[in-house]
C-alpha cells in the first residue's frame, strides 16, 4: 500500500518512534482501542465484526457436515480464507489483493492449526460426529472492509470472536449402521439446541513492526510504510508461542528476535484479557437485545 | 535411493502409512527412520551452474528433496510496472508434476504461491536491491522431488544461484527446518516426520552477518523448547553456509583451471 508521506512527515514519524512517542499519542506497546460486535450475519453459524481504529474486518464461521479425510478419520477440517475487498483500497481490485489475502490466510492458518492441520488452538476431534464417516467442517471467512494497518492482529481477534459466537447444531445419529453403510442422522432443528465452541486456546497475534531501531505494536498504515521489518507472533492464554511469521523486510539479529518474542508475550497478556472482556461485553449486549 | 521410497500409492494411502505416531519415527535410542540422530542434518549435495541458459543456477539435493533454481537478469522491468529506484526480485516456486506421490495439477497451486512469497521474503533482506535500479531479477525454483523441508532447500539453493549469477548480496542465505514430535526436536525433517509433527520451525539466516531473514513457526512452543530449536537451527544454518561457500569457491576454481 502506498502512503504518500512527505520527507518531513516521515522524519516526524520515525524520530518520534525512536524517542518512544507515536504520532497518535500512543506508547510503543499500546494497542488502539477496539470494538467487537457479535452475530452480525444471521446466515452464518458464528460471526463477528472488529474495528480497531480505522481498520474494520468481518469474519464468519460456517459449519458444514462432510466426510473426514481418510488420513484423519477422527477429526473435522477447518478452512480459513481471507478476502481483501476493493472497497478497502483501490489496490485490492481484481487480483490485486490476492497476495495479501493469501499471506493473511496462511499466517492465520499456521497460528491456529499448525501447517498440517493438527494445531492446538482448535480441538478438531470435537468436530467429529461419527468417526470415519461424518464430521463438521468449519469454513472461516474473513473480509477486510477497511484497512489502516495491523490487519493480521485484527483478523485474529475477529476469528476468536466469531468462533466464540459459533454454535454447532446437535446431530442425532438415528441408526448405528454397519461399517460400510452410510449412517442416518438428523440435525436438530431447535435453534437453542447447539453446542458452543471452546475458544480459550485460540491465540491472539501480535505484530511487532520495526521502525529504525525500535519496534512498535499495532502499527497504523502510515507507520507500516516506514517499517524495516515486521514479525507476527501468536501467543495463547498459557503464554506459549503458537506461531511466528516474519513479514519480510531486512534481517534481524537473533537476540533482537528473542526480545521481540518476550515483548509479544508481555503484550499478549493484556490484549487477551481485553479481547475476552470485549467479547463478553458484546455477548451481553446481544442478550439484552433479544 | 529408490529402495526406501513408497512406490506408486496414492497420497492419501501414503499419508495413512506415514501417519504412525512419533514412536515409529524415532526409536527410544534416538535413531530416526533414516538412521540419523535427532540433531543431524541430511546429507546435502550442492552444485552451481546447473542450467546453461540462466545467468546463474544451482542444484541442491538434501536427502530425498531435490530442487533446481535458475536466476535470470537483471533485465528491464515490465513496462506496466511503475518506476522503482531499487531493483525488483521476482520469485516463483513450482513443483514438478512428479514431485509428490500424487501427480500434480497444471496451474499454480496455493502452496506454490505461498512458497513463492516465502522465498521472496527470505531473500529480499539479503539481496542488495539498490545495485540494479529499474530492473528485475527473476528467481525460478523447481522442486523436482518433494521429500520434506522443501522451502528451506529452495531458499538455500536460490541464494547460491543468485551468487552464481553475480547478483550483489550482503551474505548467502542458508535455511533449515525443524520438526517437533512430542518433545523430540528433529532437525532437517523428512516428509514422514513433517506429516506427523506437532510443531515446526523454519529459519533462514545470513550466517556471517548473524541476521535472520525469515522465520516461520507453527504449533505450541514453550520458551525452553523455542530457544533450543532456534539455537539448533542457527547452528545448522552456519554449518550449511560453510558448505555453500565451499561449493561456490569450488565452482570458481573450476573456471580458472
Coordinates of C-alpha atoms in Angstrom, one line a residue, chain B residues 7-12 14 95-107 109 112:
Chain B
X7 CA 6.4 -46.5 -5.0
X8 CA 3.0 -45.7 -6.5
X9 CA 0.5 -45.4 -3.8
X10 CA -2.0 -42.5 -3.7
X11 CA -1.1 -39.6 -1.5
X12 CA -4.0 -40.5 0.8
X14 CA 0.8 -42.8 1.8
X95 CA 6.5 -28.2 -8.1
X96 CA 7.2 -30.6 -10.9
X97 CA 4.1 -32.7 -11.6
X98 CA 6.0 -35.8 -10.5
X99 CA 7.4 -34.2 -7.3
X100 CA 4.9 -35.8 -4.9
X101 CA 3.4 -39.2 -4.7
X102 CA 0.2 -37.9 -6.5
X103 CA 0.6 -36.3 -9.9
X104 CA 0.5 -32.5 -9.6
X105 CA -2.1 -30.4 -11.4
X106 CA -1.2 -27.8 -14.0
X107 CA -1.5 -24.2 -13.0
X109 CA -1.4 -24.1 -6.6
X112 CA 3.3 -22.7 -4.9

